[in-house]
Amino acid sequence: MNDLITNKNVPANLMDTSAWRGAYMLFKKELFRFWRVAFQTVASPILTALLYLLIFSHALEGHVEVYKGVEYKAFLIPGLIMMSLLQNAFANSSSSLVQSKIMGSIVFVLLTPISYVQFFCAFLAAAIIRGLLVGFSIYIVAIWFVNLPIMHPIWILAFALLGSALLGTFGIIAGIWADKFDQMAAFQNFVIMPLTFLSGVFYSIHSLTPLWQTISKFNPFFYMIDGFRYGFFGQGDISPWISLGVVSAFLAALAWLCLKMLKSGYKLRG
Amino acid sequence: MTVPAIQINNIHKQFGDLRALNGIDLHIQQGEFFGLLGPNGAGKSTLINLMAGLIKPTQGNIAIMGHDTVSDYQAARMSLGVVPQELVFDPFFNVREMLRFQAGYFGRGRENDAWVDEIIEELGLTDKTNTNMRKLSGGMKRRALIAQALVHKPPVIVLDEPTAGVDVELRQILWAFIKKLNREGHTIILTTHYLEEAETLCQRVAMMKDGNIVALDTTVNLLGKLPGKNLRLQLGEASLPTALLPMLKTGENGVFTLALTELNQVEFALSELRKAKVNVLDMQLLEADLEDVFMSLVGSR
C-alpha cells in the first residue's frame, strides 16, 4: 500500500494509458448495464419493429409500390431497422445518464481521472453497440419473412454507424440536460418520435406534396433512412452522397456541442 | 520536505448569491488524521466537493499530493478517495461487480483483485459480494460506499459524515479499519457531527462556520483553550438557586450543567445549594470537550 503513497509522481504517459483503460471500463459498464435488462433494451424493440412490419405490410401490401420491383414489405424493413437503431442508440446514452444523475451514482464516474473526451467516447461507443445490435437483430428476424436484397453493404454499414453515433450523441446531450424522467420522456415523445415517423420510414417522400417534401428535407432523420435504404435497393429519394454529407455534418455539429457541454461541466460539475 | 496531502489556497466558492466559502486556507500534511467540523451549511461538503473536482472554485486553488485539482486533475483524482455523504449506488450491479468497475475507472485491472478482496473482508462485506446493491441494508450500503472509495488505494481518503445513521457495531468496525489505514500512511480527512468521534480520532481539527474556518489547531490545544470543567448536578424537583444561574450551561429534567472556570467554584456552588436547602441527588465533575470549544466558537445551541 505504501508504494502508492511515496510514488506520487506518476509519469504522464502511464497516466494516459490507465485513463483510457478507465474509459474502456466505463464503456464495458454501459454495455453491461443494457445487457442486464436485455429483455427490455433489445428484445422489446425487436418485437415492436416486427409488429409494425406485420401491421403495415398487411394493411398496405398490394396497394403501394414505392420503388419499381420492390414489394412494400421489403421497402419497409430498412426503415424499421433504422428507426429502431436510432431510437435505441438515443435511449441507451440518455436513460443511463439521466438515471445515474437522479440516483446520484454519476458521482462515481466524476470522481475518477476519466476525461470529458473519454467520457464521451465511452457513452457513445455503448450507444452505437446497442443501436447496431438492435438493428442487426431485426434484420436477422425480418429476412425469414421477406426477401431483402443487399446492393451496397458499405452504405448500409456507414449509415448504421453514423446514425447510431448521431443519436448516441444526441442522447448524451439530452441526458446531461434533463433533470427528471418526464423531461426525458418529453424529449423522446416530442422530438425523437416525430422526427423518426416523419422521416420516410413508412413511405417515400416522393409520395408527398411538394411542401411536405421540402419540409422533410430539413429533417436529418430523412437522410439517415434514405441513405440506409439506398444500401439495400440501390435506389433512394436522393443521392446517398448528399445524405452522407448531411448526416456527417449533423454528427460533427452535435458532437461539438456535446463535448463543449461536457468540457464546461454543464449540469455535471457545478 | 514532503508535499502536503492537501493544500488549499484562498478558496472562494459562490453559488449565485450565496457565498459558500470565503477564502479558505488549509494545509493538511501526509499521514494526518484530520477533522473538519461545523454545523450544516458551514461549507464542509462544498470544500470536499472542490477537493474532489465535483465543483469548480470561484477563486483559489487546491492541490492533492501536489497535483492541482484543475490543471492536473487526473493525478489529483488518482490520489484521492471520497466517501460521499449520501447513500448513492448503482442498482444494476452486485458489490463485487461494482468494485471491479470502480477500480477499472482508475485504470486498474485484475492485478487489483487481491486489494479489493482485502477491503471486502476488512469491511465485513464477504457474504454480500454477490448481492445486488439495491438489496443491501443501509449499513451495508455504507460499507460498500467506503470500499468503493478505496478501490484504487488512494493516499488521501476523505470521509464525509461516514457514521451518520450507522449503528454502534458498524461504527467500531469502520473506525478500526480507518485507523489501520491511517497507521499504514494514508491521510484521513473526516467530517462529522459527532464531536466525540473527532475528539478520539483526529490529531488536528478545523472548525467551520458560514464558509470560514473559525478554529484550526490540534485537538489537544483546542481542548486546552477551555481550561474549565463542567459540574453536572442532579437536583430532582428542586430548582437551581439564582446565584448559580450565570454559570448555567444547560438544564433540563432536573439535571443542570454548570460551566466552571476555576475549581474552587465547586465549593461556591455547593454552599449556594446548602443555603437554598436543595438536596443534591447526584453530582459529577466533567472535563470540557470539543463540543464546548465548538459551541464557544460557533455560537449558542
PDB file of N, CA, C and O in Angstrom, chain A residues 137-204:
ATOM      1  N   SER A 137     -30.385  -7.421 -35.159  1.00  0.00           N
ATOM      2  CA  SER A 137     -31.331  -8.461 -34.733  1.00  0.00           C
ATOM      3  C   SER A 137     -32.634  -8.384 -35.530  1.00  0.00           C
ATOM      4  O   SER A 137     -33.186  -9.411 -35.917  1.00  0.00           O
ATOM      5  N   ILE A 138     -33.091  -7.165 -35.758  1.00  0.00           N
ATOM      6  CA  ILE A 138     -34.333  -7.023 -36.530  1.00  0.00           C
ATOM      7  C   ILE A 138     -34.108  -7.545 -37.953  1.00  0.00           C
ATOM      8  O   ILE A 138     -34.953  -8.251 -38.515  1.00  0.00           O
ATOM      9  N   TYR A 139     -32.940  -7.216 -38.506  1.00  0.00           N
ATOM     10  CA  TYR A 139     -32.618  -7.699 -39.855  1.00  0.00           C
ATOM     11  C   TYR A 139     -32.664  -9.230 -39.889  1.00  0.00           C
ATOM     12  O   TYR A 139     -33.296  -9.823 -40.766  1.00  0.00           O
ATOM     13  N   ILE A 140     -32.023  -9.865 -38.922  1.00  0.00           N
ATOM     14  CA  ILE A 140     -31.946 -11.330 -38.892  1.00  0.00           C
ATOM     15  C   ILE A 140     -33.349 -11.944 -38.804  1.00  0.00           C
ATOM     16  O   ILE A 140     -33.655 -12.919 -39.480  1.00  0.00           O
ATOM     17  N   VAL A 141     -34.203 -11.348 -37.999  1.00  0.00           N
ATOM     18  CA  VAL A 141     -35.556 -11.895 -37.865  1.00  0.00           C
ATOM     19  C   VAL A 141     -36.363 -11.628 -39.130  1.00  0.00           C
ATOM     20  O   VAL A 141     -37.072 -12.500 -39.630  1.00  0.00           O
ATOM     21  N   ALA A 142     -36.193 -10.409 -39.691  1.00  0.00           N
ATOM     22  CA  ALA A 142     -37.029  -9.995 -40.822  1.00  0.00           C
ATOM     23  C   ALA A 142     -36.742 -10.818 -42.081  1.00  0.00           C
ATOM     24  O   ALA A 142     -37.663 -11.114 -42.849  1.00  0.00           O
ATOM     25  N   ILE A 143     -35.464 -11.194 -42.292  1.00  0.00           N
ATOM     26  CA  ILE A 143     -35.173 -11.902 -43.545  1.00  0.00           C
ATOM     27  C   ILE A 143     -35.801 -13.299 -43.598  1.00  0.00           C
ATOM     28  O   ILE A 143     -35.824 -13.935 -44.643  1.00  0.00           O
ATOM     29  N   TRP A 144     -36.345 -13.767 -42.496  1.00  0.00           N
ATOM     30  CA  TRP A 144     -37.115 -15.011 -42.513  1.00  0.00           C
ATOM     31  C   TRP A 144     -38.427 -14.827 -43.239  1.00  0.00           C
ATOM     32  O   TRP A 144     -39.005 -15.759 -43.772  1.00  0.00           O
ATOM     33  N   PHE A 145     -38.924 -13.580 -43.217  1.00  0.00           N
ATOM     34  CA  PHE A 145     -40.256 -13.326 -43.783  1.00  0.00           C
ATOM     35  C   PHE A 145     -40.204 -12.663 -45.155  1.00  0.00           C
ATOM     36  O   PHE A 145     -41.141 -12.747 -45.918  1.00  0.00           O
ATOM     37  N   VAL A 146     -39.140 -11.929 -45.412  1.00  0.00           N
ATOM     38  CA  VAL A 146     -39.102 -11.087 -46.603  1.00  0.00           C
ATOM     39  C   VAL A 146     -37.791 -11.314 -47.354  1.00  0.00           C
ATOM     40  O   VAL A 146     -36.752 -11.515 -46.734  1.00  0.00           O
ATOM     41  N   ASN A 147     -37.879 -11.253 -48.666  1.00  0.00           N
ATOM     42  CA  ASN A 147     -36.685 -11.353 -49.474  1.00  0.00           C
ATOM     43  C   ASN A 147     -36.081  -9.953 -49.614  1.00  0.00           C
ATOM     44  O   ASN A 147     -36.615  -9.095 -50.301  1.00  0.00           O
ATOM     45  N   LEU A 148     -34.973  -9.741 -48.935  1.00  0.00           N
ATOM     46  CA  LEU A 148     -34.402  -8.388 -48.871  1.00  0.00           C
ATOM     47  C   LEU A 148     -33.033  -8.389 -49.543  1.00  0.00           C
ATOM     48  O   LEU A 148     -32.109  -9.059 -49.084  1.00  0.00           O
ATOM     49  N   PRO A 149     -32.888  -7.648 -50.660  1.00  0.00           N
ATOM     50  CA  PRO A 149     -31.569  -7.606 -51.302  1.00  0.00           C
ATOM     51  C   PRO A 149     -30.585  -6.729 -50.530  1.00  0.00           C
ATOM     52  O   PRO A 149     -31.012  -5.888 -49.732  1.00  0.00           O
ATOM     53  N   ILE A 150     -29.290  -6.950 -50.756  1.00  0.00           N
ATOM     54  CA  ILE A 150     -28.282  -6.026 -50.230  1.00  0.00           C
ATOM     55  C   ILE A 150     -27.404  -5.618 -51.408  1.00  0.00           C
ATOM     56  O   ILE A 150     -26.586  -6.389 -51.887  1.00  0.00           O
ATOM     57  N   MET A 151     -27.600  -4.389 -51.885  1.00  0.00           N
ATOM     58  CA  MET A 151     -26.857  -3.940 -53.064  1.00  0.00           C
ATOM     59  C   MET A 151     -25.498  -3.364 -52.675  1.00  0.00           C
ATOM     60  O   MET A 151     -24.498  -3.629 -53.305  1.00  0.00           O
ATOM     61  N   HIS A 152     -25.479  -2.528 -51.651  1.00  0.00           N
ATOM     62  CA  HIS A 152     -24.222  -1.841 -51.267  1.00  0.00           C
ATOM     63  C   HIS A 152     -24.015  -1.940 -49.760  1.00  0.00           C
ATOM     64  O   HIS A 152     -24.405  -1.032 -49.026  1.00  0.00           O
ATOM     65  N   PRO A 153     -23.409  -3.028 -49.310  1.00  0.00           N
ATOM     66  CA  PRO A 153     -23.249  -3.198 -47.852  1.00  0.00           C
ATOM     67  C   PRO A 153     -22.472  -2.069 -47.177  1.00  0.00           C
ATOM     68  O   PRO A 153     -22.708  -1.759 -46.013  1.00  0.00           O
ATOM     69  N   ILE A 154     -21.558  -1.457 -47.914  1.00  0.00           N
ATOM     70  CA  ILE A 154     -20.756  -0.381 -47.318  1.00  0.00           C
ATOM     71  C   ILE A 154     -21.657   0.799 -46.916  1.00  0.00           C
ATOM     72  O   ILE A 154     -21.518   1.369 -45.834  1.00  0.00           O
ATOM     73  N   TRP A 155     -22.605   1.136 -47.785  1.00  0.00           N
ATOM     74  CA  TRP A 155     -23.531   2.234 -47.449  1.00  0.00           C
ATOM     75  C   TRP A 155     -24.378   1.858 -46.227  1.00  0.00           C
ATOM     76  O   TRP A 155     -24.628   2.685 -45.359  1.00  0.00           O
ATOM     77  N   ILE A 156     -24.806   0.603 -46.201  1.00  0.00           N
ATOM     78  CA  ILE A 156     -25.626   0.156 -45.060  1.00  0.00           C
ATOM     79  C   ILE A 156     -24.854   0.346 -43.765  1.00  0.00           C
ATOM     80  O   ILE A 156     -25.333   0.956 -42.797  1.00  0.00           O
ATOM     81  N   LEU A 157     -23.618  -0.134 -43.791  1.00  0.00           N
ATOM     82  CA  LEU A 157     -22.786  -0.056 -42.598  1.00  0.00           C
ATOM     83  C   LEU A 157     -22.489   1.395 -42.218  1.00  0.00           C
ATOM     84  O   LEU A 157     -22.574   1.784 -41.049  1.00  0.00           O
ATOM     85  N   ALA A 158     -22.186   2.195 -43.243  1.00  0.00           N
ATOM     86  CA  ALA A 158     -21.836   3.602 -42.989  1.00  0.00           C
ATOM     87  C   ALA A 158     -23.001   4.332 -42.330  1.00  0.00           C
ATOM     88  O   ALA A 158     -22.820   5.033 -41.320  1.00  0.00           O
ATOM     89  N   PHE A 159     -24.216   4.146 -42.870  1.00  0.00           N
ATOM     90  CA  PHE A 159     -25.360   4.875 -42.297  1.00  0.00           C
ATOM     91  C   PHE A 159     -25.790   4.307 -40.939  1.00  0.00           C
ATOM     92  O   PHE A 159     -26.243   5.055 -40.074  1.00  0.00           O
ATOM     93  N   ALA A 160     -25.604   3.001 -40.772  1.00  0.00           N
ATOM     94  CA  ALA A 160     -25.931   2.426 -39.465  1.00  0.00           C
ATOM     95  C   ALA A 160     -24.997   3.004 -38.396  1.00  0.00           C
ATOM     96  O   ALA A 160     -25.437   3.402 -37.308  1.00  0.00           O
ATOM     97  N   LEU A 161     -23.720   3.092 -38.731  1.00  0.00           N
ATOM     98  CA  LEU A 161     -22.749   3.635 -37.781  1.00  0.00           C
ATOM     99  C   LEU A 161     -22.989   5.118 -37.512  1.00  0.00           C
ATOM    100  O   LEU A 161     -23.052   5.554 -36.355  1.00  0.00           O
ATOM    101  N   LEU A 162     -23.141   5.874 -38.607  1.00  0.00           N
ATOM    102  CA  LEU A 162     -23.332   7.322 -38.438  1.00  0.00           C
ATOM    103  C   LEU A 162     -24.632   7.614 -37.705  1.00  0.00           C
ATOM    104  O   LEU A 162     -24.687   8.487 -36.833  1.00  0.00           O
ATOM    105  N   GLY A 163     -25.678   6.877 -38.048  1.00  0.00           N
ATOM    106  CA  GLY A 163     -26.988   7.108 -37.428  1.00  0.00           C
ATOM    107  C   GLY A 163     -26.938   6.820 -35.933  1.00  0.00           C
ATOM    108  O   GLY A 163     -27.403   7.630 -35.114  1.00  0.00           O
ATOM    109  N   SER A 164     -26.345   5.688 -35.574  1.00  0.00           N
ATOM    110  CA  SER A 164     -26.314   5.378 -34.135  1.00  0.00           C
ATOM    111  C   SER A 164     -25.385   6.340 -33.397  1.00  0.00           C
ATOM    112  O   SER A 164     -25.647   6.714 -32.252  1.00  0.00           O
ATOM    113  N   ALA A 165     -24.317   6.776 -34.061  1.00  0.00           N
ATOM    114  CA  ALA A 165     -23.422   7.755 -33.427  1.00  0.00           C
ATOM    115  C   ALA A 165     -24.138   9.083 -33.218  1.00  0.00           C
ATOM    116  O   ALA A 165     -24.036   9.705 -32.150  1.00  0.00           O
ATOM    117  N   LEU A 166     -24.901   9.491 -34.252  1.00  0.00           N
ATOM    118  CA  LEU A 166     -25.617  10.767 -34.160  1.00  0.00           C
ATOM    119  C   LEU A 166     -26.621  10.749 -33.011  1.00  0.00           C
ATOM    120  O   LEU A 166     -26.674  11.659 -32.178  1.00  0.00           O
ATOM    121  N   LEU A 167     -27.399   9.667 -32.939  1.00  0.00           N
ATOM    122  CA  LEU A 167     -28.426   9.600 -31.885  1.00  0.00           C
ATOM    123  C   LEU A 167     -27.814   9.310 -30.514  1.00  0.00           C
ATOM    124  O   LEU A 167     -28.324   9.754 -29.499  1.00  0.00           O
ATOM    125  N   GLY A 168     -26.707   8.569 -30.509  1.00  0.00           N
ATOM    126  CA  GLY A 168     -25.995   8.341 -29.246  1.00  0.00           C
ATOM    127  C   GLY A 168     -25.518   9.671 -28.678  1.00  0.00           C
ATOM    128  O   GLY A 168     -25.657   9.953 -27.483  1.00  0.00           O
ATOM    129  N   THR A 169     -24.975  10.515 -29.545  1.00  0.00           N
ATOM    130  CA  THR A 169     -24.515  11.841 -29.126  1.00  0.00           C
ATOM    131  C   THR A 169     -25.690  12.697 -28.651  1.00  0.00           C
ATOM    132  O   THR A 169     -25.616  13.354 -27.609  1.00  0.00           O
ATOM    133  N   PHE A 170     -26.773  12.646 -29.424  1.00  0.00           N
ATOM    134  CA  PHE A 170     -27.976  13.384 -29.060  1.00  0.00           C
ATOM    135  C   PHE A 170     -28.462  12.920 -27.678  1.00  0.00           C
ATOM    136  O   PHE A 170     -28.886  13.726 -26.841  1.00  0.00           O
ATOM    137  N   GLY A 171     -28.371  11.625 -27.442  1.00  0.00           N
ATOM    138  CA  GLY A 171     -28.776  11.053 -26.160  1.00  0.00           C
ATOM    139  C   GLY A 171     -27.921  11.559 -25.003  1.00  0.00           C
ATOM    140  O   GLY A 171     -28.428  11.811 -23.911  1.00  0.00           O
ATOM    141  N   ILE A 172     -26.626  11.709 -25.244  1.00  0.00           N
ATOM    142  CA  ILE A 172     -25.755  12.235 -24.177  1.00  0.00           C
ATOM    143  C   ILE A 172     -26.164  13.671 -23.856  1.00  0.00           C
ATOM    144  O   ILE A 172     -26.300  14.045 -22.683  1.00  0.00           O
ATOM    145  N   ILE A 173     -26.402  14.450 -24.913  1.00  0.00           N
ATOM    146  CA  ILE A 173     -26.810  15.852 -24.702  1.00  0.00           C
ATOM    147  C   ILE A 173     -28.114  15.903 -23.887  1.00  0.00           C
ATOM    148  O   ILE A 173     -28.216  16.619 -22.891  1.00  0.00           O
ATOM    149  N   ALA A 174     -29.096  15.100 -24.325  1.00  0.00           N
ATOM    150  CA  ALA A 174     -30.386  15.102 -23.630  1.00  0.00           C
ATOM    151  C   ALA A 174     -30.227  14.616 -22.191  1.00  0.00           C
ATOM    152  O   ALA A 174     -30.834  15.160 -21.268  1.00  0.00           O
ATOM    153  N   GLY A 175     -29.386  13.606 -21.992  1.00  0.00           N
ATOM    154  CA  GLY A 175     -29.171  13.057 -20.654  1.00  0.00           C
ATOM    155  C   GLY A 175     -28.519  14.061 -19.717  1.00  0.00           C
ATOM    156  O   GLY A 175     -28.812  14.096 -18.519  1.00  0.00           O
ATOM    157  N   ILE A 176     -27.614  14.860 -20.255  1.00  0.00           N
ATOM    158  CA  ILE A 176     -26.965  15.888 -19.424  1.00  0.00           C
ATOM    159  C   ILE A 176     -27.979  16.983 -19.092  1.00  0.00           C
ATOM    160  O   ILE A 176     -28.051  17.467 -17.969  1.00  0.00           O
ATOM    161  N   TRP A 177     -28.775  17.337 -20.104  1.00  0.00           N
ATOM    162  CA  TRP A 177     -29.710  18.448 -19.925  1.00  0.00           C
ATOM    163  C   TRP A 177     -30.874  18.101 -18.980  1.00  0.00           C
ATOM    164  O   TRP A 177     -31.235  18.878 -18.105  1.00  0.00           O
ATOM    165  N   ALA A 178     -31.446  16.906 -19.148  1.00  0.00           N
ATOM    166  CA  ALA A 178     -32.668  16.574 -18.398  1.00  0.00           C
ATOM    167  C   ALA A 178     -32.359  16.328 -16.919  1.00  0.00           C
ATOM    168  O   ALA A 178     -31.375  15.683 -16.584  1.00  0.00           O
ATOM    169  N   ASP A 179     -33.210  16.864 -16.058  1.00  0.00           N
ATOM    170  CA  ASP A 179     -33.042  16.642 -14.626  1.00  0.00           C
ATOM    171  C   ASP A 179     -34.033  15.608 -14.107  1.00  0.00           C
ATOM    172  O   ASP A 179     -33.910  15.147 -12.983  1.00  0.00           O
ATOM    173  N   LYS A 180     -35.059  15.326 -14.920  1.00  0.00           N
ATOM    174  CA  LYS A 180     -36.115  14.427 -14.454  1.00  0.00           C
ATOM    175  C   LYS A 180     -36.475  13.449 -15.555  1.00  0.00           C
ATOM    176  O   LYS A 180     -36.241  13.719 -16.738  1.00  0.00           O
ATOM    177  N   PHE A 181     -37.108  12.349 -15.174  1.00  0.00           N
ATOM    178  CA  PHE A 181     -37.505  11.356 -16.166  1.00  0.00           C
ATOM    179  C   PHE A 181     -38.553  11.922 -17.126  1.00  0.00           C
ATOM    180  O   PHE A 181     -38.559  11.591 -18.293  1.00  0.00           O
ATOM    181  N   ASP A 182     -39.449  12.774 -16.624  1.00  0.00           N
ATOM    182  CA  ASP A 182     -40.502  13.252 -17.523  1.00  0.00           C
ATOM    183  C   ASP A 182     -39.949  14.231 -18.562  1.00  0.00           C
ATOM    184  O   ASP A 182     -40.466  14.315 -19.668  1.00  0.00           O
ATOM    185  N   GLN A 183     -38.883  14.943 -18.218  1.00  0.00           N
ATOM    186  CA  GLN A 183     -38.246  15.795 -19.232  1.00  0.00           C
ATOM    187  C   GLN A 183     -37.664  14.925 -20.339  1.00  0.00           C
ATOM    188  O   GLN A 183     -37.726  15.260 -21.521  1.00  0.00           O
ATOM    189  N   MET A 184     -37.098  13.783 -19.914  1.00  0.00           N
ATOM    190  CA  MET A 184     -36.522  12.871 -20.891  1.00  0.00           C
ATOM    191  C   MET A 184     -37.613  12.265 -21.766  1.00  0.00           C
ATOM    192  O   MET A 184     -37.466  12.168 -22.981  1.00  0.00           O
ATOM    193  N   ALA A 185     -38.739  11.908 -21.141  1.00  0.00           N
ATOM    194  CA  ALA A 185     -39.849  11.330 -21.890  1.00  0.00           C
ATOM    195  C   ALA A 185     -40.378  12.350 -22.899  1.00  0.00           C
ATOM    196  O   ALA A 185     -40.694  12.008 -24.037  1.00  0.00           O
ATOM    197  N   ALA A 186     -40.441  13.617 -22.483  1.00  0.00           N
ATOM    198  CA  ALA A 186     -40.910  14.671 -23.379  1.00  0.00           C
ATOM    199  C   ALA A 186     -39.968  14.787 -24.582  1.00  0.00           C
ATOM    200  O   ALA A 186     -40.408  14.892 -25.723  1.00  0.00           O
ATOM    201  N   PHE A 187     -38.697  14.743 -24.323  1.00  0.00           N
ATOM    202  CA  PHE A 187     -37.690  14.795 -25.374  1.00  0.00           C
ATOM    203  C   PHE A 187     -37.926  13.675 -26.384  1.00  0.00           C
ATOM    204  O   PHE A 187     -37.919  13.872 -27.588  1.00  0.00           O
ATOM    205  N   GLN A 188     -38.154  12.485 -25.828  1.00  0.00           N
ATOM    206  CA  GLN A 188     -38.323  11.317 -26.673  1.00  0.00           C
ATOM    207  C   GLN A 188     -39.623  11.410 -27.492  1.00  0.00           C
ATOM    208  O   GLN A 188     -39.626  11.129 -28.679  1.00  0.00           O
ATOM    209  N   ASN A 189     -40.705  11.828 -26.827  1.00  0.00           N
ATOM    210  CA  ASN A 189     -42.007  11.834 -27.477  1.00  0.00           C
ATOM    211  C   ASN A 189     -42.237  13.023 -28.394  1.00  0.00           C
ATOM    212  O   ASN A 189     -42.960  12.924 -29.366  1.00  0.00           O
ATOM    213  N   PHE A 190     -41.638  14.170 -28.055  1.00  0.00           N
ATOM    214  CA  PHE A 190     -41.904  15.376 -28.845  1.00  0.00           C
ATOM    215  C   PHE A 190     -40.799  15.700 -29.834  1.00  0.00           C
ATOM    216  O   PHE A 190     -40.973  16.534 -30.699  1.00  0.00           O
ATOM    217  N   VAL A 191     -39.650  15.084 -29.708  1.00  0.00           N
ATOM    218  CA  VAL A 191     -38.574  15.366 -30.665  1.00  0.00           C
ATOM    219  C   VAL A 191     -38.214  14.111 -31.460  1.00  0.00           C
ATOM    220  O   VAL A 191     -38.344  14.080 -32.680  1.00  0.00           O
ATOM    221  N   ILE A 192     -37.794  13.075 -30.749  1.00  0.00           N
ATOM    222  CA  ILE A 192     -37.268  11.898 -31.439  1.00  0.00           C
ATOM    223  C   ILE A 192     -38.367  11.165 -32.234  1.00  0.00           C
ATOM    224  O   ILE A 192     -38.188  10.860 -33.408  1.00  0.00           O
ATOM    225  N   MET A 193     -39.512  10.921 -31.578  1.00  0.00           N
ATOM    226  CA  MET A 193     -40.583  10.176 -32.248  1.00  0.00           C
ATOM    227  C   MET A 193     -41.091  10.878 -33.510  1.00  0.00           C
ATOM    228  O   MET A 193     -41.116  10.269 -34.582  1.00  0.00           O
ATOM    229  N   PRO A 194     -41.489  12.178 -33.440  1.00  0.00           N
ATOM    230  CA  PRO A 194     -41.975  12.832 -34.663  1.00  0.00           C
ATOM    231  C   PRO A 194     -40.919  12.851 -35.763  1.00  0.00           C
ATOM    232  O   PRO A 194     -41.236  12.604 -36.930  1.00  0.00           O
ATOM    233  N   LEU A 195     -39.688  13.126 -35.397  1.00  0.00           N
ATOM    234  CA  LEU A 195     -38.644  13.191 -36.421  1.00  0.00           C
ATOM    235  C   LEU A 195     -38.451  11.839 -37.110  1.00  0.00           C
ATOM    236  O   LEU A 195     -38.229  11.784 -38.312  1.00  0.00           O
ATOM    237  N   THR A 196     -38.558  10.745 -36.328  1.00  0.00           N
ATOM    238  CA  THR A 196     -38.397   9.432 -36.968  1.00  0.00           C
ATOM    239  C   THR A 196     -39.624   9.099 -37.815  1.00  0.00           C
ATOM    240  O   THR A 196     -39.490   8.660 -38.947  1.00  0.00           O
ATOM    241  N   PHE A 197     -40.815   9.326 -37.269  1.00  0.00           N
ATOM    242  CA  PHE A 197     -42.016   8.936 -38.005  1.00  0.00           C
ATOM    243  C   PHE A 197     -42.203   9.755 -39.283  1.00  0.00           C
ATOM    244  O   PHE A 197     -42.752   9.267 -40.251  1.00  0.00           O
ATOM    245  N   LEU A 198     -41.727  11.012 -39.249  1.00  0.00           N
ATOM    246  CA  LEU A 198     -41.913  11.872 -40.418  1.00  0.00           C
ATOM    247  C   LEU A 198     -40.697  11.861 -41.345  1.00  0.00           C
ATOM    248  O   LEU A 198     -40.492  12.770 -42.134  1.00  0.00           O
ATOM    249  N   SER A 199     -39.885  10.830 -41.224  1.00  0.00           N
ATOM    250  CA  SER A 199     -38.637  10.843 -41.989  1.00  0.00           C
ATOM    251  C   SER A 199     -38.674   9.913 -43.192  1.00  0.00           C
ATOM    252  O   SER A 199     -37.707   9.800 -43.913  1.00  0.00           O
ATOM    253  N   GLY A 200     -39.787   9.229 -43.395  1.00  0.00           N
ATOM    254  CA  GLY A 200     -39.847   8.315 -44.529  1.00  0.00           C
ATOM    255  C   GLY A 200     -39.599   6.869 -44.163  1.00  0.00           C
ATOM    256  O   GLY A 200     -39.146   6.087 -44.986  1.00  0.00           O
ATOM    257  N   VAL A 201     -39.869   6.521 -42.904  1.00  0.00           N
ATOM    258  CA  VAL A 201     -39.758   5.122 -42.506  1.00  0.00           C
ATOM    259  C   VAL A 201     -40.800   4.293 -43.263  1.00  0.00           C
ATOM    260  O   VAL A 201     -40.513   3.222 -43.787  1.00  0.00           O
ATOM    261  N   PHE A 202     -42.026   4.850 -43.358  1.00  0.00           N
ATOM    262  CA  PHE A 202     -43.137   4.081 -43.905  1.00  0.00           C
ATOM    263  C   PHE A 202     -43.474   4.447 -45.354  1.00  0.00           C
ATOM    264  O   PHE A 202     -44.346   3.860 -45.951  1.00  0.00           O
ATOM    265  N   TYR A 203     -42.831   5.498 -45.866  1.00  0.00           N
ATOM    266  CA  TYR A 203     -43.170   5.955 -47.212  1.00  0.00           C
ATOM    267  C   TYR A 203     -41.934   6.579 -47.862  1.00  0.00           C
ATOM    268  O   TYR A 203     -40.953   6.879 -47.191  1.00  0.00           O
ATOM    269  N   SER A 204     -42.045   6.795 -49.184  1.00  0.00           N
ATOM    270  CA  SER A 204     -41.015   7.574 -49.883  1.00  0.00           C
ATOM    271  C   SER A 204     -41.499   9.016 -49.894  1.00  0.00           C
ATOM    272  O   SER A 204     -42.696   9.273 -50.076  1.00  0.00           O
TER     273      SER A 204
END
